[in-house]
mmCIF file of N, CA and C in Angstrom:
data_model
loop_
_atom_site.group_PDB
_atom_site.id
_atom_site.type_symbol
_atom_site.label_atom_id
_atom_site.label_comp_id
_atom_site.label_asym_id
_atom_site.label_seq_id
_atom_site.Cartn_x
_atom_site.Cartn_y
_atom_site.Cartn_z
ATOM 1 N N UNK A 14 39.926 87.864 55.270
ATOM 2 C CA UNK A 14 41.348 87.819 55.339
ATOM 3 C C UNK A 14 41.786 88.264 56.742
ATOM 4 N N UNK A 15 42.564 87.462 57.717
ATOM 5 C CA UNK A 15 42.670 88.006 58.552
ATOM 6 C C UNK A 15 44.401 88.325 59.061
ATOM 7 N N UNK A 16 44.226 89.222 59.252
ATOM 8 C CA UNK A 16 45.970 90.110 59.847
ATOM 9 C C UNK A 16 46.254 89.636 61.046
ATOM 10 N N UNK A 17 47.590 88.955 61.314
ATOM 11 C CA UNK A 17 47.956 88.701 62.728
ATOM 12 C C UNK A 17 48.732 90.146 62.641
ATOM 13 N N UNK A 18 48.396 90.497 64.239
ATOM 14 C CA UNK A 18 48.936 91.585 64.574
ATOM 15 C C UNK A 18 50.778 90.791 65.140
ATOM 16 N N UNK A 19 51.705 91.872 65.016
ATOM 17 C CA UNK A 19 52.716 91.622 65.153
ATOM 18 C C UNK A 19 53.225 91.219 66.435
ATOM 19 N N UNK A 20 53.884 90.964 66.904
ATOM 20 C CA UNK A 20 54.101 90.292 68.601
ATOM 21 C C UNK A 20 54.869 91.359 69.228
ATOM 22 N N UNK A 21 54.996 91.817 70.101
ATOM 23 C CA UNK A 21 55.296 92.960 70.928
ATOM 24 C C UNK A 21 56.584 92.259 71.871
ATOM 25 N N UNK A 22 56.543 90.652 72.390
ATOM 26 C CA UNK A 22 57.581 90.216 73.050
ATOM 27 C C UNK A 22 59.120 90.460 72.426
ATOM 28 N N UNK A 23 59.149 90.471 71.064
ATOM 29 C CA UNK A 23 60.799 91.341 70.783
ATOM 30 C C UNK A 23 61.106 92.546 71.331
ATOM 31 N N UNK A 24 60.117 93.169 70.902
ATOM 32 C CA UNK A 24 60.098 94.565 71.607
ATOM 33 C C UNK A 24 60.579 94.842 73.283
ATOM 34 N N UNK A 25 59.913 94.069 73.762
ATOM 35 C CA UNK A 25 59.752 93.992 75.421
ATOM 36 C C UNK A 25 61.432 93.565 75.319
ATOM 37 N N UNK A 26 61.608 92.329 74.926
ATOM 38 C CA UNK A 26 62.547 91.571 74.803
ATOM 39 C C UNK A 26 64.036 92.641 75.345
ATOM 40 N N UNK A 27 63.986 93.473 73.979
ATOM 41 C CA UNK A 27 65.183 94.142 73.492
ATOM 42 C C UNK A 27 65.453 95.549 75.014
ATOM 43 N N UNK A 28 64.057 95.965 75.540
ATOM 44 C CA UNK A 28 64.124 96.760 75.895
ATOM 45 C C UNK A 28 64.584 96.753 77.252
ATOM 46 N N UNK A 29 64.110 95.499 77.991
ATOM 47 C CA UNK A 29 64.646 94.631 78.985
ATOM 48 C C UNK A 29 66.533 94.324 78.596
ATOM 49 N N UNK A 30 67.061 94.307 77.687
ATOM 50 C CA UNK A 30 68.780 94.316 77.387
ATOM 51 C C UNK A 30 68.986 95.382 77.554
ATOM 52 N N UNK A 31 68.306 95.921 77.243
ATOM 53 C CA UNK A 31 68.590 97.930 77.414
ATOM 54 C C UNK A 31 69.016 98.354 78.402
ATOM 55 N N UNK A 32 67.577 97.992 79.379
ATOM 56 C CA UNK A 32 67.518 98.446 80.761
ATOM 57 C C UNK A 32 69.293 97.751 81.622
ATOM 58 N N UNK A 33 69.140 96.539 81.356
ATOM 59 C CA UNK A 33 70.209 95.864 82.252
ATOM 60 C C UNK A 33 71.708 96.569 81.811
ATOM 61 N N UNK A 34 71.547 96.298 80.413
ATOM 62 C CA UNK A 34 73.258 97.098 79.937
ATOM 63 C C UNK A 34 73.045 98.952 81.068
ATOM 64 N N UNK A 35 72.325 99.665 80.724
ATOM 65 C CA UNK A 35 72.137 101.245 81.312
ATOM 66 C C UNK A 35 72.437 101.075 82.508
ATOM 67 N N UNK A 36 72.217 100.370 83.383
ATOM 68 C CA UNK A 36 72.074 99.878 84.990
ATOM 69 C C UNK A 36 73.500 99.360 84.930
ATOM 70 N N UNK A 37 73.735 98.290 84.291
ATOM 71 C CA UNK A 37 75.290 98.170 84.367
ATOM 72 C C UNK A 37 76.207 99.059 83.985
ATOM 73 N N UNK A 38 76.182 99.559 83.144
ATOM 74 C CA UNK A 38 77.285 100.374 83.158
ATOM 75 C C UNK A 38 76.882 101.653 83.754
ATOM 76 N N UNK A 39 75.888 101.621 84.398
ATOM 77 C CA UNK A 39 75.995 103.146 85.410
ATOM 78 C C UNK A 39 76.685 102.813 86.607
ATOM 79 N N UNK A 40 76.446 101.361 86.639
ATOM 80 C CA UNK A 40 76.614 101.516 88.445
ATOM 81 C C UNK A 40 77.954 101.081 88.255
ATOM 82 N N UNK A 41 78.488 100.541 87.081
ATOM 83 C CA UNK A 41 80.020 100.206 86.998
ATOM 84 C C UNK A 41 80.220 101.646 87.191
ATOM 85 N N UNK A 42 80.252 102.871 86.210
ATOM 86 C CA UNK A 42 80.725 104.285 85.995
ATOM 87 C C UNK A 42 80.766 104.971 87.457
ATOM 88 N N UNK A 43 79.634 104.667 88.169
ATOM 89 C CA UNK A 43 79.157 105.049 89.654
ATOM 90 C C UNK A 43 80.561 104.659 91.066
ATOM 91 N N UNK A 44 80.518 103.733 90.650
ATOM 92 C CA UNK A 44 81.712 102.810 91.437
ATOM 93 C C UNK A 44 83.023 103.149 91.316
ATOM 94 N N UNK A 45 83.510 103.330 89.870
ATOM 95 C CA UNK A 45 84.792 103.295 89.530
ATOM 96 C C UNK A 45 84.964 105.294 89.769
ATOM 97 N N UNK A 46 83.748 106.100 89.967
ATOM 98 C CA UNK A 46 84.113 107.759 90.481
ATOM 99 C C UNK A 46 84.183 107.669 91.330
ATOM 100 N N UNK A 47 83.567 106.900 92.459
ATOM 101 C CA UNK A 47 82.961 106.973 93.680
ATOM 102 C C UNK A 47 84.658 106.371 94.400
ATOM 103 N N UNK A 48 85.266 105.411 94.237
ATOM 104 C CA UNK A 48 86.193 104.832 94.561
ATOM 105 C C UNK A 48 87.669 106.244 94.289
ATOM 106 N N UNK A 49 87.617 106.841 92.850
ATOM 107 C CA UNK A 49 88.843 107.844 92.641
ATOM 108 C C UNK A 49 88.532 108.816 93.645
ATOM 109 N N UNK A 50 87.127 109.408 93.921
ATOM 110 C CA UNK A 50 86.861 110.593 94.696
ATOM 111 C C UNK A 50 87.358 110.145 95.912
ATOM 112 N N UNK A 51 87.229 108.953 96.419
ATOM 113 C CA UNK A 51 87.372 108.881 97.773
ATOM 114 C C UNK A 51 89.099 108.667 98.039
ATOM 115 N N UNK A 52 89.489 108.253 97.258
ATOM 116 C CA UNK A 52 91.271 107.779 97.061
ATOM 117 C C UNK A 52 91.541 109.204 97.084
ATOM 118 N N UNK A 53 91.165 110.224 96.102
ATOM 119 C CA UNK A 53 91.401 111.640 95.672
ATOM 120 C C UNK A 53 91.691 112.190 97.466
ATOM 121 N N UNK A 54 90.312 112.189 98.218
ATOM 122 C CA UNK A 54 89.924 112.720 99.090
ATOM 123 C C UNK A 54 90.863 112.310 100.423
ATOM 124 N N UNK A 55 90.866 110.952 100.344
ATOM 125 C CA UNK A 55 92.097 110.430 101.495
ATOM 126 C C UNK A 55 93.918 110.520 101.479
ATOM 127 N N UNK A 56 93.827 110.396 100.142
ATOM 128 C CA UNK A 56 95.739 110.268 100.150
ATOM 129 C C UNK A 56 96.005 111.867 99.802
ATOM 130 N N UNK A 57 95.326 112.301 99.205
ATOM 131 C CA UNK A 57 95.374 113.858 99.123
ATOM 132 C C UNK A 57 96.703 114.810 100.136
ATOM 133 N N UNK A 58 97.820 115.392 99.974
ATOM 134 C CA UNK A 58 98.705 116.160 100.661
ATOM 135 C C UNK A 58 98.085 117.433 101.286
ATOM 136 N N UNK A 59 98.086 117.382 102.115
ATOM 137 C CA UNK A 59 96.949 118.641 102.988
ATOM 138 C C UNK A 59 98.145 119.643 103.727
ATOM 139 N N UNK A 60 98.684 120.609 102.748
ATOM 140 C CA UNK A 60 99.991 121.314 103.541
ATOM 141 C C UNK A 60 99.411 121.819 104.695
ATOM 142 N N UNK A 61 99.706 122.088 105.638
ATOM 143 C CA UNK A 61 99.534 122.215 107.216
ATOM 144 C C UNK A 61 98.826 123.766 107.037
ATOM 145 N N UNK A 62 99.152 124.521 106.232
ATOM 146 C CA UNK A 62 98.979 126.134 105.952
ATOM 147 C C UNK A 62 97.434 126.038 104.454
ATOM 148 N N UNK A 63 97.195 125.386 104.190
ATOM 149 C CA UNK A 63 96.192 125.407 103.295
ATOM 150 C C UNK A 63 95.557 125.866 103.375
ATOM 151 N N UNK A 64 94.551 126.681 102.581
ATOM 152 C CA UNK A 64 92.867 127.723 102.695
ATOM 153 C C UNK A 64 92.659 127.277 101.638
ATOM 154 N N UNK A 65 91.236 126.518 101.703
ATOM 155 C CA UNK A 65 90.769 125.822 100.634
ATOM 156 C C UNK A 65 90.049 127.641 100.016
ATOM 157 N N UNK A 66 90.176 127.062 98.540
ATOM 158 C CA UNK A 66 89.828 127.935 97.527
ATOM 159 C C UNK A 66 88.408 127.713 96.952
ATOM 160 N N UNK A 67 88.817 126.815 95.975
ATOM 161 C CA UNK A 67 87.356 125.918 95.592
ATOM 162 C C UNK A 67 87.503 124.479 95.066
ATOM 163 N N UNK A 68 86.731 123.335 95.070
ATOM 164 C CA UNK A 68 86.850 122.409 94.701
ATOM 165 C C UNK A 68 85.428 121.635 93.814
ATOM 166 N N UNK A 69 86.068 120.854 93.138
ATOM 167 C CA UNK A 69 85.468 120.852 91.356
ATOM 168 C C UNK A 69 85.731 119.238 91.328
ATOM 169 N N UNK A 70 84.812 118.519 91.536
ATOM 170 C CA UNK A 70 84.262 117.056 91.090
ATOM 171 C C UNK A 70 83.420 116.541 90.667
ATOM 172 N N UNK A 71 83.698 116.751 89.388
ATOM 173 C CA UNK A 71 82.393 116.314 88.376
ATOM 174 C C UNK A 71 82.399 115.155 88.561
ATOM 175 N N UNK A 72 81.311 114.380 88.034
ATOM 176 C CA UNK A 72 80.751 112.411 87.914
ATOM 177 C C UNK A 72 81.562 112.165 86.422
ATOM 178 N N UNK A 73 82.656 111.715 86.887
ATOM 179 C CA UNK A 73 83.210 111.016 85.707
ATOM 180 C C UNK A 73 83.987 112.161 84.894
ATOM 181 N N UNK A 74 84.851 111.835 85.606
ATOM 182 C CA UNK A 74 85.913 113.626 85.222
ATOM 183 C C UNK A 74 87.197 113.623 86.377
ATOM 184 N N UNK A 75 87.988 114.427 85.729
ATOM 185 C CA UNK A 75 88.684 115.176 86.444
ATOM 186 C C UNK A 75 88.517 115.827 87.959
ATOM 187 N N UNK A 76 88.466 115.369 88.237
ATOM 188 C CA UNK A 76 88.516 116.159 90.468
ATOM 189 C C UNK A 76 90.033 117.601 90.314
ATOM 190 N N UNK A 77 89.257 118.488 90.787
ATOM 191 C CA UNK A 77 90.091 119.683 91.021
ATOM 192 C C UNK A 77 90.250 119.824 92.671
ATOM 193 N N UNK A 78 91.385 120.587 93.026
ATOM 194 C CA UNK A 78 90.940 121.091 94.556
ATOM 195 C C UNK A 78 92.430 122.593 94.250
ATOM 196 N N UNK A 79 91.570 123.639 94.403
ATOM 197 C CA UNK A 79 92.432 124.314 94.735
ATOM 198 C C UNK A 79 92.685 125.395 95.519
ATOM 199 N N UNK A 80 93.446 125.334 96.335
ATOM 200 C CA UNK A 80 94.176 125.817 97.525
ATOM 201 C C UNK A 80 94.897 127.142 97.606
ATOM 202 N N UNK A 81 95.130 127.852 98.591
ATOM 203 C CA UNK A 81 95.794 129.073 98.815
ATOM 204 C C UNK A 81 97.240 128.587 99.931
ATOM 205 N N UNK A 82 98.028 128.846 99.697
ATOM 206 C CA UNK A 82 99.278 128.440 100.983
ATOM 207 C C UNK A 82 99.578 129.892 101.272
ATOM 208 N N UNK A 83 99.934 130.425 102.197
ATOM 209 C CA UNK A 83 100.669 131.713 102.502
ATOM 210 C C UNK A 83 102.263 131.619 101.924
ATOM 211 N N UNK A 84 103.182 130.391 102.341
ATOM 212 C CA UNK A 84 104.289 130.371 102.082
ATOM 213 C C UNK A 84 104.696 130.669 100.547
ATOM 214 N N UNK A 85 106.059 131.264 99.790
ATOM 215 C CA UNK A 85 106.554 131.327 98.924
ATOM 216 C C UNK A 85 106.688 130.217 98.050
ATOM 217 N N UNK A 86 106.649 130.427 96.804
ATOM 218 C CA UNK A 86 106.204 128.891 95.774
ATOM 219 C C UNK A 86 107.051 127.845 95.978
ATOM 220 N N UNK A 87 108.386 128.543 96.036
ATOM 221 C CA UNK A 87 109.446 127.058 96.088
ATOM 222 C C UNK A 87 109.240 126.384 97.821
ATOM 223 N N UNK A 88 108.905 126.980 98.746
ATOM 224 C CA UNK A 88 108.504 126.249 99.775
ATOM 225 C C UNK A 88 107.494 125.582 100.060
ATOM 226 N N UNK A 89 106.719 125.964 98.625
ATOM 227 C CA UNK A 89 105.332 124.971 98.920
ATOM 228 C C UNK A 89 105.679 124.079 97.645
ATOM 229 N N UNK A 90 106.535 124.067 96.421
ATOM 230 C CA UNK A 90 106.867 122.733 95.582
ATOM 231 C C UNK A 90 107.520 122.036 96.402
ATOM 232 N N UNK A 91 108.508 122.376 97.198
ATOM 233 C CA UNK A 91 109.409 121.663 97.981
ATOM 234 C C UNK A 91 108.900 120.850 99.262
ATOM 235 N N UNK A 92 107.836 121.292 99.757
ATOM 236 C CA UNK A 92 106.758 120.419 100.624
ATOM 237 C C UNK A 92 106.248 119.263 100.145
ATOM 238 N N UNK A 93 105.539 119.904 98.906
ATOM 239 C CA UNK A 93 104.715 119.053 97.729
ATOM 240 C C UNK A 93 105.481 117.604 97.235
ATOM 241 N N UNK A 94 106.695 118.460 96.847
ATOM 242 C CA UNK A 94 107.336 117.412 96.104
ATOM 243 C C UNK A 94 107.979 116.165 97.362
ATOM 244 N N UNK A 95 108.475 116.432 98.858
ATOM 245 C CA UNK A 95 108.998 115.737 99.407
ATOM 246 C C UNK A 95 107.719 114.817 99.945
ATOM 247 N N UNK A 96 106.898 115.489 100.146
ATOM 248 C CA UNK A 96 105.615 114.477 100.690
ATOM 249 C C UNK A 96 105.046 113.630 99.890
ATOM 250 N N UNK A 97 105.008 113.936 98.359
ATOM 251 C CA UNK A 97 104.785 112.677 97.654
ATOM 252 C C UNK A 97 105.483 111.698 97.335
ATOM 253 N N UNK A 98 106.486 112.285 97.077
ATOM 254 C CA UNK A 98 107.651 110.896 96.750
ATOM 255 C C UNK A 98 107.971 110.334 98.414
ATOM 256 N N UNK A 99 108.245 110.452 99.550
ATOM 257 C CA UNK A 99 107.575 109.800 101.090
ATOM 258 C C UNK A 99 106.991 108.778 100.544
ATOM 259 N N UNK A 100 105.896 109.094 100.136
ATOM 260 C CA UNK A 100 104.594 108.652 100.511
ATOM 261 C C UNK A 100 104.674 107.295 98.936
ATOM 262 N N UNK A 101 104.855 108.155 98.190
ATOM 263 C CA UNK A 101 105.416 106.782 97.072
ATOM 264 C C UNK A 101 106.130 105.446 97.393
ATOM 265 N N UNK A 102 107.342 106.028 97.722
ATOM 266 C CA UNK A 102 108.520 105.504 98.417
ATOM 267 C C UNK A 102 107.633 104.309 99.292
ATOM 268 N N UNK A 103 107.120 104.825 100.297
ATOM 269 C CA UNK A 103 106.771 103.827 101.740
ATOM 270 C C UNK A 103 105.516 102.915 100.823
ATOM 271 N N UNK A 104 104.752 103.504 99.939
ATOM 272 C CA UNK A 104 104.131 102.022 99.121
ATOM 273 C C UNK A 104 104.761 101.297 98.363
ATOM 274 N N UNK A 105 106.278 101.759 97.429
ATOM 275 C CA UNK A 105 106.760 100.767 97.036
ATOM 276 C C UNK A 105 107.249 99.807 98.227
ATOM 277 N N UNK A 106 107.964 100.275 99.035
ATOM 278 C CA UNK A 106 108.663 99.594 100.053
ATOM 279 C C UNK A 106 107.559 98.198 100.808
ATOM 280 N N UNK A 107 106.001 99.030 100.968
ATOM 281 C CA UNK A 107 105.253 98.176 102.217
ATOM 282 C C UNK A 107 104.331 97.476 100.661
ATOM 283 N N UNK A 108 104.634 97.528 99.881
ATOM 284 C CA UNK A 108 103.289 96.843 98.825
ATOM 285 C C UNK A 108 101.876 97.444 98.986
ATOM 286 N N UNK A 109 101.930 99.006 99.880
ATOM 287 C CA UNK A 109 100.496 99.585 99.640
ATOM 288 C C UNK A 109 100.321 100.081 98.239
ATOM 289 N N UNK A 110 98.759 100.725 98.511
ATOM 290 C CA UNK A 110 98.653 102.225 97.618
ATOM 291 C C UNK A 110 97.399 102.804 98.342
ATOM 292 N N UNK A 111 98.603 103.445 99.054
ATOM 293 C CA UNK A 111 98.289 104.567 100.253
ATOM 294 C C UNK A 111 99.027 106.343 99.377
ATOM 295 N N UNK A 112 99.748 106.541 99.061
ATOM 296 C CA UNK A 112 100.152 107.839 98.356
ATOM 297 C C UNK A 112 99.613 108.527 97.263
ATOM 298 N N UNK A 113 99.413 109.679 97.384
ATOM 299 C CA UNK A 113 98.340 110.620 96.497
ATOM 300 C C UNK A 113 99.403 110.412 94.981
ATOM 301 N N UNK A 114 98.332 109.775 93.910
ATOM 302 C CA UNK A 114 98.863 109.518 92.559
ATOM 303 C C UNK A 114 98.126 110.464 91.902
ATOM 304 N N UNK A 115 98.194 111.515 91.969
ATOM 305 C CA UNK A 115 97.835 112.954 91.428
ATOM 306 C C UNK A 115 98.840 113.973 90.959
ATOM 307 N N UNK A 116 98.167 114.792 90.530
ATOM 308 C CA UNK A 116 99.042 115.878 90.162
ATOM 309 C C UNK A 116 98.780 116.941 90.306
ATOM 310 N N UNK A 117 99.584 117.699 90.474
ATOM 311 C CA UNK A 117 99.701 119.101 91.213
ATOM 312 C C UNK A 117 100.648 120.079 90.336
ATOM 313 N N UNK A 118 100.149 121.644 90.866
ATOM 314 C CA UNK A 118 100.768 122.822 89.917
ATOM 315 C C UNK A 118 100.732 123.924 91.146
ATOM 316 N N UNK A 119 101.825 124.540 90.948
ATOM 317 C CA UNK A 119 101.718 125.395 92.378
ATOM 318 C C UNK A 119 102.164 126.872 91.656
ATOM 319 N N UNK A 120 101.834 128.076 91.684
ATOM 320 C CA UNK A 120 102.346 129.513 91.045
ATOM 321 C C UNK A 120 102.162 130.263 92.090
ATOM 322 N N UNK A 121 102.712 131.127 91.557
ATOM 323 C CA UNK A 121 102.898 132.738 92.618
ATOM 324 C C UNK A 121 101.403 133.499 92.799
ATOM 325 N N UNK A 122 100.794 133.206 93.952
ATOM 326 C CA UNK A 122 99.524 133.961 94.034
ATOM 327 C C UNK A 122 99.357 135.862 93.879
ATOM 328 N N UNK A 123 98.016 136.148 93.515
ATOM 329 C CA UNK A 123 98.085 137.068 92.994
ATOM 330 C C UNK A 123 98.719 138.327 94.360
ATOM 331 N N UNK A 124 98.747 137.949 95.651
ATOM 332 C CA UNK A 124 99.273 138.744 96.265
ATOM 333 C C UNK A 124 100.922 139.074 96.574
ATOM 334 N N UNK A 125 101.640 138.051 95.796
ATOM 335 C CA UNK A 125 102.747 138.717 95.626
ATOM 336 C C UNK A 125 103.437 137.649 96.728
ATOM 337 N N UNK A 126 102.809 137.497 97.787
ATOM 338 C CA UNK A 126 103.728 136.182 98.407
ATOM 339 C C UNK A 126 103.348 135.023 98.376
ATOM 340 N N UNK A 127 102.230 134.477 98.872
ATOM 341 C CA UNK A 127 101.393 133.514 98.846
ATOM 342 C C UNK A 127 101.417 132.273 97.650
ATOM 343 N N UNK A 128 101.385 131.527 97.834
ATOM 344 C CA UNK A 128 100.971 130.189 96.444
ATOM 345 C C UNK A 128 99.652 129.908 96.321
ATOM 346 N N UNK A 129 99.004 129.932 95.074
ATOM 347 C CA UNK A 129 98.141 128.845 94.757
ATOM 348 C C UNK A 129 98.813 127.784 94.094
ATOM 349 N N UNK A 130 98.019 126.569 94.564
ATOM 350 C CA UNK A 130 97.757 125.066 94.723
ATOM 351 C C UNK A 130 97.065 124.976 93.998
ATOM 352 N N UNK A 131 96.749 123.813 92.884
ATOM 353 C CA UNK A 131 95.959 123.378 91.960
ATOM 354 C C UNK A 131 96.314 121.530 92.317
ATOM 355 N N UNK A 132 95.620 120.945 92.803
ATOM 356 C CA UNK A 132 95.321 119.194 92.825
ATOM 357 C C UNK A 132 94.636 118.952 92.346
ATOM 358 N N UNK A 133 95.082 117.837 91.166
ATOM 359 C CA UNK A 133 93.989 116.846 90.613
ATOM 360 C C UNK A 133 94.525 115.588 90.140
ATOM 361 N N UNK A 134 93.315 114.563 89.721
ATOM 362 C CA UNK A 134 93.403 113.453 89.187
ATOM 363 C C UNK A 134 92.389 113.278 88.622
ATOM 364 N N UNK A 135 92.837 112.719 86.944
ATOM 365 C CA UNK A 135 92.017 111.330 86.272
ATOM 366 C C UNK A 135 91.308 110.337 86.687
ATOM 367 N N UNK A 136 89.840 110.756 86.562
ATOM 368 C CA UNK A 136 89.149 109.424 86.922
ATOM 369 C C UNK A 136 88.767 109.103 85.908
ATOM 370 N N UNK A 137 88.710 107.715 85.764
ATOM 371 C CA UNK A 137 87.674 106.978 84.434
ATOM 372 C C UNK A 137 86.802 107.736 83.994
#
């Protein structure tokens, strides 16, 4: 009586779809961080007085950056807030997207004058 052994080419088959889907959607996932980090990194509002604090960019996450200003909070929302909407403004106007589409949180630092800065954005 003799046993055909089973064929191994499904196997191979399936594992080869595997490989290509993993590869695709890494290097899609790869692309679509790689592109927010760098948008994050360029349109970004850099107040003239900034001391970077620490900054937090995970692969496929949320991007943090947060900042120390010396100035008082409402002079650093009031920076914040006029430089983004600028910067909005001149891409609706020119059909870019050149302006930081992020979001920001600014509080009274622990020394009593100073602001911390909190920037971030949603990436895929």
């Amino acid at each position: 009586m003799d046993h055909e052994l089973p064929s191994i080419r499904p196997l191979k088959g399936c594992l080869i779809v595997l490989a290509a889907v993993v590869l695709c959607v890494g290097s899609v996932s790869a692309t679509f961080d790689a592109r927010c980090m760098s948008t994050f990194s360029t349109n970004l509002p850099r107040h003239p007085e900034a001391q970077m604090v620490q900054e937090f960019y995970p692969f496929l996450g949320t991007k943090f950056l947060y900042v120390y200003v010396p100035d008082d909070p409402v002079t650093v929302q009031t920076w914040y807030s006029q430089r983004t909407h600028v910067a909005k403004r001149n891409d609706r106007l020119n059909g870019t997207y050149t302006a930081w589409y992020g979001r920001w949180r600014s509080t009274r630092a622990a020394d009593g004058t100073g602001t911390d800065v909190i920037l971030w954005v949603d990436c895929p």
